[in-house]
Coordinates of C-alpha atoms in Angstrom, one line a residue:
M1 CA -76.2 2.7 -8.6
N2 CA -76.9 5.5 -11.2
D3 CA -74.6 8.5 -10.7
A4 CA -75.1 11.8 -12.2
A5 CA -71.6 12.0 -13.6
H6 CA -70.3 8.2 -13.7
D7 CA -73.2 5.9 -14.7
L8 CA -72.1 2.6 -13.3
H9 CA -74.7 0.1 -13.8
A10 CA -73.1 -1.8 -16.5
P11 CA -69.2 -0.8 -16.3
H12 CA -66.5 -2.3 -18.6
F13 CA -62.9 -2.1 -17.1
I14 CA -60.3 -1.7 -19.4
G15 CA -57.2 -3.8 -17.3
I16 CA -59.7 -5.5 -14.8
G17 CA -57.4 -7.9 -12.9
G18 CA -54.9 -5.1 -11.7
A19 CA -55.1 -4.4 -8.1
G20 CA -57.4 -1.4 -7.6
M21 CA -59.4 -1.9 -10.6
S22 CA -60.4 -5.5 -9.5
G23 CA -61.7 -4.0 -6.3
L24 CA -63.7 -1.9 -8.1
A25 CA -65.4 -4.3 -10.2
K26 CA -65.9 -6.6 -7.3
I27 CA -68.1 -3.9 -5.5
L28 CA -70.0 -3.1 -8.2
A29 CA -70.5 -6.6 -9.3
V30 CA -71.7 -7.7 -5.5
R31 CA -74.2 -4.1 -5.9
G32 CA -75.9 -5.7 -8.7
A33 CA -74.2 -4.0 -11.6
Q34 CA -73.4 -5.5 -14.8
V35 CA -69.8 -5.8 -14.9
S36 CA -67.8 -6.5 -17.9
G37 CA -64.1 -6.2 -18.4
S38 CA -60.4 -7.6 -19.8
D39 CA -57.3 -8.1 -18.8
A40 CA -53.9 -9.7 -20.7
K41 CA -54.2 -12.8 -19.3
E42 CA -55.9 -15.2 -17.2
S43 CA -55.4 -15.2 -13.1
E44 CA -57.0 -16.4 -10.3
T45 CA -58.3 -12.7 -9.3
V46 CA -60.1 -12.7 -13.1
L47 CA -61.8 -16.2 -11.7
A48 CA -62.8 -14.5 -9.0
L49 CA -64.6 -11.8 -10.5
R50 CA -66.5 -14.3 -13.2
A51 CA -67.7 -16.3 -10.0
L52 CA -69.4 -13.1 -8.9
G53 CA -70.7 -13.0 -12.8
A54 CA -68.7 -10.8 -14.2
R55 CA -68.1 -11.3 -18.0
V56 CA -64.2 -11.2 -18.7
F57 CA -62.3 -11.4 -22.0
V58 CA -58.6 -12.1 -21.9
G59 CA -57.0 -10.0 -24.5
H60 CA -57.6 -6.2 -25.3
A61 CA -60.2 -5.7 -28.7
A62 CA -62.9 -3.3 -29.6
E63 CA -65.5 -6.0 -29.9
N64 CA -65.1 -7.1 -26.1
L65 CA -67.8 -3.7 -25.3
P66 CA -70.9 -5.4 -24.8
A67 CA -73.9 -3.8 -26.2
G68 CA -75.5 -1.4 -23.4
T69 CA -72.3 -0.6 -21.7
S70 CA -73.0 2.5 -19.5
S71 CA -69.4 3.5 -19.0
V72 CA -65.6 2.6 -19.6
V73 CA -63.5 2.2 -16.3
V74 CA -59.8 2.9 -16.9
S75 CA -56.8 3.6 -14.9
S76 CA -53.7 5.8 -15.3
A77 CA -51.7 2.7 -16.8
I78 CA -54.2 2.3 -19.5
R79 CA -52.4 3.6 -22.9
A80 CA -54.4 6.2 -25.2
D81 CA -54.2 3.4 -28.1
N82 CA -56.0 0.8 -26.5
P83 CA -58.4 -0.7 -28.6
E84 CA -61.1 -0.9 -26.1
L85 CA -60.6 2.7 -24.9
A86 CA -60.8 3.7 -28.4
A87 CA -64.0 2.2 -29.1
A88 CA -65.8 3.9 -26.2
R89 CA -64.4 7.2 -27.5
E90 CA -66.2 6.6 -31.2
R91 CA -69.3 4.7 -29.6
G92 CA -69.6 7.9 -27.1
I93 CA -69.5 5.6 -24.6
P94 CA -68.2 7.8 -21.3
V95 CA -65.0 7.3 -20.0
V96 CA -64.3 7.0 -16.5
H97 CA -61.0 7.0 -14.1
R98 CA -60.9 4.4 -11.8
S99 CA -60.4 7.3 -8.9
D100 CA -63.8 8.8 -10.1
A101 CA -65.4 5.6 -9.7
L102 CA -64.2 4.9 -6.6
A103 CA -65.2 8.3 -5.0
A104 CA -68.8 7.4 -6.8
L105 CA -69.0 3.8 -4.6
M106 CA -68.0 5.8 -1.1
G107 CA -70.8 8.6 -1.7
G108 CA -73.1 8.3 1.3
R109 CA -70.4 6.5 3.5
R110 CA -68.3 7.8 6.2
A111 CA -64.8 7.4 4.2
L112 CA -61.7 7.1 5.5
A113 CA -58.5 7.5 3.1
V114 CA -55.1 6.3 3.4
A115 CA -52.5 8.4 1.7
G116 CA -48.7 8.4 2.0
T117 CA -45.7 7.7 -0.4
H118 CA -45.7 3.9 1.4
G119 CA -47.5 2.0 3.7
K120 CA -51.3 2.5 2.3
T121 CA -51.8 -1.1 1.5
T122 CA -50.8 -2.4 4.7
T123 CA -52.5 0.4 6.7
T124 CA -56.0 -0.1 4.9
S125 CA -55.6 -4.0 5.7
M126 CA -55.3 -3.4 9.3
L127 CA -58.3 -1.3 9.1
A128 CA -60.2 -3.5 7.4
V129 CA -59.8 -6.3 8.9
S130 CA -59.8 -4.6 12.4
L131 CA -63.1 -2.7 11.6
G132 CA -64.6 -6.1 10.6
E133 CA -63.3 -8.0 13.4
L134 CA -65.5 -5.5 15.5
G135 CA -68.6 -6.3 13.5
L136 CA -68.7 -2.8 11.8
D137 CA -68.5 -4.6 8.4
P138 CA -66.7 -1.7 6.5
S139 CA -66.5 -1.4 2.6
Y140 CA -63.2 -1.4 1.5
A141 CA -60.8 -1.1 -1.4
I142 CA -57.3 -2.0 -1.2
G143 CA -54.2 -2.4 -3.7
G144 CA -53.4 -6.0 -2.5
D145 CA -55.0 -9.2 -1.3
L146 CA -55.6 -9.7 2.2
D147 CA -55.4 -14.0 2.0
A148 CA -57.2 -14.8 -1.4
P149 CA -57.4 -13.5 -4.9
G150 CA -60.7 -10.9 -4.8
S151 CA -60.1 -10.4 -1.3
N152 CA -58.8 -6.7 -1.9
A153 CA -62.2 -5.2 -1.8
H154 CA -65.6 -5.7 -0.2
H155 CA -69.1 -4.3 -0.2
G156 CA -69.9 -4.2 3.4
T157 CA -73.4 -3.4 5.3
G158 CA -71.6 -1.0 7.8
D159 CA -71.4 2.7 7.0
I160 CA -67.8 3.1 7.0
F161 CA -65.7 2.6 3.7
V162 CA -61.9 2.3 4.1
A163 CA -59.8 3.2 0.8
E164 CA -56.5 3.5 -0.1
A165 CA -55.6 6.7 -1.7
D166 CA -53.0 6.8 -4.4
E167 CA -51.3 9.9 -5.0
S168 CA -48.9 8.3 -8.0
D169 CA -51.3 10.5 -10.7
R170 CA -53.0 12.7 -8.3
S171 CA -56.2 10.6 -8.0
F172 CA -56.7 11.1 -4.3
H173 CA -57.8 14.3 -5.1
K174 CA -61.1 13.2 -6.2
Y175 CA -61.8 11.8 -2.6
A176 CA -63.7 13.7 0.3
P177 CA -63.0 11.6 3.2
E178 CA -64.1 12.5 6.6
V179 CA -60.9 10.7 8.4
A180 CA -57.4 10.8 6.4
I181 CA -54.2 9.3 7.1
V182 CA -50.9 10.6 5.8
L183 CA -48.2 8.0 6.6
N184 CA -45.1 9.8 4.8
V185 CA -44.6 12.6 2.1
E186 CA -41.7 11.6 0.1
L187 CA -40.6 12.3 -3.7
D188 CA -41.7 9.0 -5.9
H189 CA -43.4 9.1 -9.0
H190 CA -41.0 10.6 -11.1
A191 CA -43.0 10.5 -14.6
N192 CA -45.8 12.8 -12.6
Y193 CA -44.1 14.7 -10.1
A194 CA -41.0 17.0 -11.0
S195 CA -40.0 18.1 -7.3
I196 CA -40.7 17.7 -3.7
E197 CA -42.7 20.9 -3.7
E198 CA -45.1 19.1 -6.2
I199 CA -45.5 16.3 -3.9
H200 CA -46.0 18.7 -1.4
E201 CA -48.7 20.6 -3.2
S202 CA -50.4 17.3 -4.1
F203 CA -50.7 16.4 -0.6
E204 CA -52.0 19.8 0.5
T205 CA -54.8 19.4 -2.1
F206 CA -55.7 15.9 -0.8
V207 CA -56.0 17.5 2.7
G208 CA -58.1 20.2 1.5
R209 CA -60.4 17.7 0.2
I210 CA -60.8 16.4 3.9
V211 CA -64.7 17.1 4.8
P212 CA -65.6 20.2 7.5
G213 CA -64.9 19.0 11.0
G214 CA -63.0 15.8 9.8
T215 CA -59.7 14.6 11.0
L216 CA -56.3 14.1 9.6
V217 CA -54.2 11.4 11.0
I218 CA -50.4 12.1 10.3
S219 CA -46.9 11.2 11.2
A220 CA -45.0 13.2 13.3
D221 CA -41.8 11.4 12.4
H222 CA -41.3 11.7 8.6
E223 CA -40.1 15.4 7.9
G224 CA -42.1 15.7 4.9
A225 CA -45.0 14.6 6.7
R226 CA -44.5 17.4 9.2
E227 CA -43.9 20.0 6.9
L228 CA -47.4 19.3 5.6
T229 CA -48.8 19.5 8.8
R230 CA -47.2 23.1 8.9
R231 CA -48.5 23.7 5.7
V232 CA -52.4 23.0 6.5
A233 CA -52.2 24.4 10.2
G234 CA -54.3 27.3 9.6
R235 CA -57.3 25.5 8.8
A236 CA -60.3 25.8 11.7
D237 CA -62.3 23.6 10.8
L238 CA -59.6 20.3 10.5
N239 CA -58.9 18.2 13.5
T240 CA -55.0 17.2 13.1
V241 CA -53.5 14.2 15.0
T242 CA -50.0 13.4 14.9
V243 CA -48.5 10.1 15.4
G244 CA -45.3 8.6 15.8
A245 CA -42.4 8.0 18.3
A246 CA -41.4 11.8 18.1
E247 CA -42.3 13.7 21.7
D248 CA -44.5 15.9 20.5
A249 CA -46.7 13.4 19.2
D250 CA -50.5 13.7 19.9
V251 CA -50.4 9.4 19.8
R252 CA -47.2 8.9 21.1
V253 CA -45.2 5.3 20.1
L254 CA -43.4 4.7 23.6
S255 CA -42.0 1.2 22.4
V256 CA -42.1 -1.5 19.5
R257 CA -40.5 -4.8 20.7
A258 CA -39.8 -7.3 18.2
R259 CA -41.6 -11.0 19.1
G260 CA -40.3 -13.1 16.0
M261 CA -42.7 -12.3 13.4
S262 CA -44.7 -10.2 15.3
S263 CA -44.4 -7.0 17.4
E264 CA -45.8 -5.7 20.7
V265 CA -46.5 -2.0 20.7
T266 CA -47.3 0.6 23.3
V267 CA -48.6 3.9 22.8
L268 CA -49.7 6.8 24.9
L269 CA -53.4 8.0 23.5
G270 CA -55.5 10.3 25.4
G271 CA -53.0 10.4 28.7
E272 CA -53.3 6.4 28.9
E273 CA -50.6 3.6 28.0
L274 CA -52.2 0.8 25.6
S275 CA -50.5 -2.3 24.6
F276 CA -51.1 -4.5 21.7
T277 CA -49.9 -6.6 19.2
V278 CA -48.9 -6.2 15.3
S279 CA -49.2 -10.0 13.9
V280 CA -46.2 -8.7 11.1
P281 CA -42.5 -7.9 12.0
G282 CA -40.6 -4.5 11.9
R283 CA -41.0 -1.1 13.2
H284 CA -42.5 0.3 10.1
Y285 CA -45.8 -1.9 10.4
A286 CA -46.1 -1.1 14.1
H287 CA -46.2 2.5 13.1
N288 CA -48.8 1.7 10.4
A289 CA -51.0 -0.1 12.9
V290 CA -51.0 2.9 15.3
A291 CA -51.6 5.3 12.5
A292 CA -54.9 3.2 11.6
L293 CA -55.8 2.8 15.5
A294 CA -55.9 6.7 15.8
A295 CA -57.8 7.1 12.8
G296 CA -60.8 4.5 13.9
V297 CA -60.7 6.2 17.1
A298 CA -61.3 9.5 15.1
L299 CA -64.4 7.4 13.8
G300 CA -65.4 7.2 17.1
V301 CA -64.3 3.2 17.9
P302 CA -63.4 2.6 21.4
A303 CA -59.4 2.6 21.2
A304 CA -59.2 -0.4 24.0
D305 CA -61.2 -2.4 21.2
L306 CA -59.7 -1.3 18.0
A307 CA -56.3 -2.2 19.6
K308 CA -57.3 -5.9 20.6
A309 CA -58.6 -5.9 16.8
L310 CA -55.7 -4.6 15.1
G311 CA -53.8 -7.8 16.6
S312 CA -56.3 -10.0 14.1
Y313 CA -54.5 -8.6 11.2
T314 CA -51.9 -11.1 9.8
G315 CA -50.6 -9.6 7.0
V316 CA -51.8 -9.0 3.2
R317 CA -50.4 -10.8 0.2
R318 CA -46.9 -9.6 -0.7
R319 CA -46.2 -7.6 2.5
L320 CA -43.6 -9.5 4.2
Q321 CA -45.6 -12.7 3.1
L322 CA -44.2 -16.2 4.0
K323 CA -44.3 -18.5 1.3
G324 CA -43.0 -21.4 2.7
E325 CA -40.2 -23.4 4.2
A326 CA -37.8 -25.9 2.7
A327 CA -34.7 -27.1 4.0
G328 CA -34.6 -24.9 7.1
V329 CA -35.2 -22.0 4.8
Q330 CA -37.8 -19.1 5.1
V331 CA -38.9 -17.4 1.5
I332 CA -40.7 -14.5 2.2
D333 CA -42.4 -12.1 -0.2
S334 CA -41.9 -8.3 -0.3
Y335 CA -43.8 -5.8 -2.4
A336 CA -41.0 -2.9 -1.6
H337 CA -39.6 -1.0 -4.6
H338 CA -39.0 2.1 -3.1
P339 CA -35.7 2.4 -1.2
T340 CA -37.7 3.6 2.0
E341 CA -39.7 0.2 1.5
M342 CA -36.7 -1.8 1.3
A343 CA -34.4 -0.8 4.0
A344 CA -37.8 -1.0 6.6
D345 CA -38.6 -4.3 5.2
L346 CA -34.8 -5.3 5.1
D347 CA -34.8 -4.1 8.8
A348 CA -37.5 -6.0 10.2
I349 CA -36.4 -9.3 8.5
R350 CA -33.1 -8.8 10.0
E351 CA -34.4 -8.8 13.7
A352 CA -37.0 -11.9 12.6
A353 CA -33.7 -13.7 11.0
G354 CA -31.8 -13.8 14.3
A355 CA -28.3 -15.7 13.5
G356 CA -29.4 -16.3 10.0
R357 CA -28.4 -14.5 6.8
V358 CA -31.1 -12.6 4.9
L359 CA -30.7 -13.2 1.5
V360 CA -32.6 -10.9 -1.6
V361 CA -33.3 -11.2 -5.2
F362 CA -34.8 -7.7 -6.1
Q363 CA -36.2 -6.9 -9.4
P364 CA -36.2 -3.1 -9.5
H365 CA -39.5 -1.2 -11.0
L366 CA -39.8 0.9 -13.7
F367 CA -36.9 2.8 -15.2
S368 CA -37.8 6.3 -14.4
R369 CA -37.8 5.3 -10.3
T370 CA -34.4 3.2 -11.3
Q371 CA -32.8 6.4 -13.0
Q372 CA -33.8 8.4 -9.8
L373 CA -33.3 6.0 -7.0
A374 CA -30.7 3.9 -8.1
E375 CA -28.1 4.9 -5.5
E376 CA -30.6 4.8 -2.3
M377 CA -32.0 1.4 -3.6
G378 CA -28.2 0.1 -3.7
D379 CA -27.8 1.6 0.2
A380 CA -30.9 -0.5 1.0
L381 CA -29.6 -3.6 -0.5
A382 CA -26.4 -3.0 1.7
M383 CA -28.4 -4.0 4.6
A384 CA -28.5 -8.0 3.3
D385 CA -26.0 -10.5 3.7
A386 CA -25.8 -11.3 0.0
S387 CA -28.3 -9.8 -2.8
V388 CA -29.3 -10.8 -6.8
V389 CA -30.4 -8.3 -8.8
L390 CA -32.8 -9.0 -12.1
D391 CA -33.2 -6.6 -15.0
I392 CA -35.5 -4.0 -14.4
Y393 CA -39.6 -4.7 -14.8
P394 CA -40.8 -2.0 -17.3
A395 CA -44.6 -2.0 -16.5
R396 CA -45.9 0.5 -18.5
E397 CA -42.7 2.6 -19.5
D398 CA -40.7 2.3 -22.6
P399 CA -36.5 1.8 -21.7
I400 CA -34.3 4.8 -20.9
P401 CA -31.3 4.7 -22.5
G402 CA -28.3 3.7 -20.5
V403 CA -30.9 2.9 -17.1
T404 CA -30.4 -0.6 -16.2
S405 CA -29.9 -2.7 -12.7
E406 CA -26.3 -2.5 -13.3
L407 CA -26.6 1.2 -11.5
I408 CA -28.2 -0.3 -8.4
I409 CA -25.5 -2.9 -8.6
D410 CA -22.9 -0.4 -8.9
A411 CA -24.6 1.8 -5.8
A412 CA -25.0 -1.1 -4.1
R413 CA -20.9 -2.4 -4.3
R414 CA -20.3 0.9 -3.0
A415 CA -22.3 0.7 -0.2
G416 CA -20.3 -2.5 0.7
A417 CA -22.8 -4.9 -0.5
D418 CA -22.2 -8.4 -1.4
V419 CA -24.2 -8.4 -4.7
A420 CA -24.5 -10.1 -8.7
A421 CA -26.6 -9.2 -11.1
E422 CA -28.6 -12.3 -13.0
H423 CA -30.1 -11.4 -16.3
E424 CA -32.1 -14.5 -16.7
F425 CA -35.4 -14.6 -14.6
A426 CA -35.8 -18.2 -14.9
A427 CA -32.2 -18.9 -13.6
A428 CA -32.8 -17.1 -10.4
P429 CA -34.4 -19.8 -8.1
A430 CA -31.7 -22.2 -8.8
R431 CA -29.2 -19.5 -8.0
L432 CA -30.9 -18.6 -4.6
A433 CA -31.5 -22.0 -3.8
A434 CA -27.7 -23.0 -4.1
M435 CA -26.8 -19.4 -2.0
A436 CA -28.9 -20.5 0.7
K437 CA -28.6 -22.8 4.1
S438 CA -30.4 -23.6 6.9
G439 CA -31.5 -20.7 9.3
D440 CA -31.1 -18.2 6.3
L441 CA -34.3 -15.9 5.0
V442 CA -34.4 -15.6 1.4
L443 CA -36.5 -12.3 0.0
T444 CA -37.9 -11.8 -3.3
M445 CA -38.2 -8.1 -3.5
G446 CA -40.2 -5.9 -6.1
A447 CA -43.6 -4.7 -7.4
G448 CA -43.0 -6.8 -10.7
D449 CA -43.0 -10.5 -11.2
V450 CA -40.2 -11.4 -9.0
T451 CA -43.3 -12.7 -6.7
N452 CA -43.2 -15.7 -8.9
L453 CA -39.9 -17.0 -7.9
G454 CA -40.9 -17.6 -4.4
P455 CA -42.7 -21.1 -5.1
E456 CA -39.6 -22.1 -7.2
I457 CA -36.9 -21.1 -4.7
L458 CA -38.9 -23.7 -2.4
A459 CA -39.0 -26.5 -4.7
R460 CA -35.3 -26.2 -5.6
L461 CA -34.4 -26.1 -2.0
A462 CA -36.5 -29.0 -1.1
D463 CA -34.5 -30.8 -4.3
V464 CA -31.1 -30.0 -2.8
A465 CA -32.4 -30.9 1.1
P466 CA -30.6 -33.8 2.7
G467 CA -32.4 -36.7 2.0
A468 CA -34.9 -35.3 -0.5

C-alpha cells in the first residue's frame, strides 16, 4: 500500500464525491486503506463510500483531517484556500494530486490509458465492461458511473488496469501505460491551454510516456489525431495502430448501421471482416467501441471474443442515458458540453428519434468554455428541432464580464435554430413538458446539474398526459 513518494495507507480526499476522486477512494478502501474525505454535500456516491468503510465529512473544515492521515489527495478543482488543504500544509502532511495517486494504483499492472478531448469515459467504460465480461476482472477508474453510484471504479484480481487519462490539467503526463488510446485532439480547457499547439505538445508528452514496446491506438479520422500520429512517427519502440473510417486506417470501420438505440458495426481487422453490436446509438460511440477493440487486441485479447463482449456494454450514466418515458416522450440525459460532443449526441439522437422531434434543454458549462466556443455550441444546437438554454453552470470558475448564455443563443439563432433562454432553473421542467408531444425525444444536455431536470420533466409529462 505504501508508495515511496505517496503514502496512501490513510489518505484523506478533499472533494471525495467527485467522479475521479471517488473512484480512487473506492479502490484504496477495497485494498485496505483507511480512507477519509470530505465533500460539499451528501450524495449517493458518498453513501456508497461510507458503505466501504470510508469516513466522509460533509463540508470542508480543518478538523476533518483525522489523526494519522498519511496524505491528502486533491484534484485541480480544489482551491488553494481550502481549509483542509491549508491544514495539511500546516501539519506537514504530504499533498498528492489525484493523478499521482492513480499512477501509484496502476503500478505493477498492465496499464491501458484512454485519452482524447472527448469520448474518454465511454471508451474506458466499454473496456471495463467487456474485459470483465471475458472474466479478466480488470481494475478500472472511470470519470462516470456505469450503472450505479460507486460503479466508476473497481479493484480487480486481473493484471489489467484501465484508466481514463485526463488532459485538461496535463495530469495524464503522470502515467506510463502499456497501451494508450487517443480518440481525438482538439482545443478545449481554455484556462490551461492557450493554443492548439500547446494541446499537441501535451498529447505528444503523453504518448512519450507509453512504455517501450507499447502500443498507441489513435484515430485515423480526426485531423488533430493524424497530426499527433505524424509527430510521434519517429519513435522506433512504439507500435501505432490507427482506427477509423479513413481508407488508410489499420483497423478500418467499414459500416455503422443504426438499429434504434443500438448500432451494428463492421470493421476490417487483420485482413478479416468482423461485425458486432454496440448497444448505444450513434456513430461516435461505435467508433469508440472500435478503438476499445483495437486496444484490447494490443493487450492480447482475441478480437472475436472482445467484439462479442463489447455488446454487453449498455451505457454509462449521463452518456445518452434513458431516464424514462411519459406521455409517449422519452427523456434522455447527455453529459455533452463541448460542441463536438453536442453535435455527435444530437446526431445520434436524431437517428433514434425517427419521425419524432428532438427537444433540448442545454446548460453551458464554464464561462471560459462559453467565451471561446459559443459560436460552435450555437451551431450544434441548430441540429435540434427546438432548444432551451439555461444560465452558465460556473463549476470552479468565477464569472467573466460579458460572458452569458446569450452568446450561445445568438449564435444558435444565426444558425437557424429555434432557441429560447430560461433563466429560472426550476421553471425548465414545466417548460419542456409543455413543448413536448408524443413521439418526441427530450435531451437534458450539459456537464452541470441539468441532469437533475430529467425526472422532473418526466413527472410533469405524467401530470399532463391524457387520463393522468
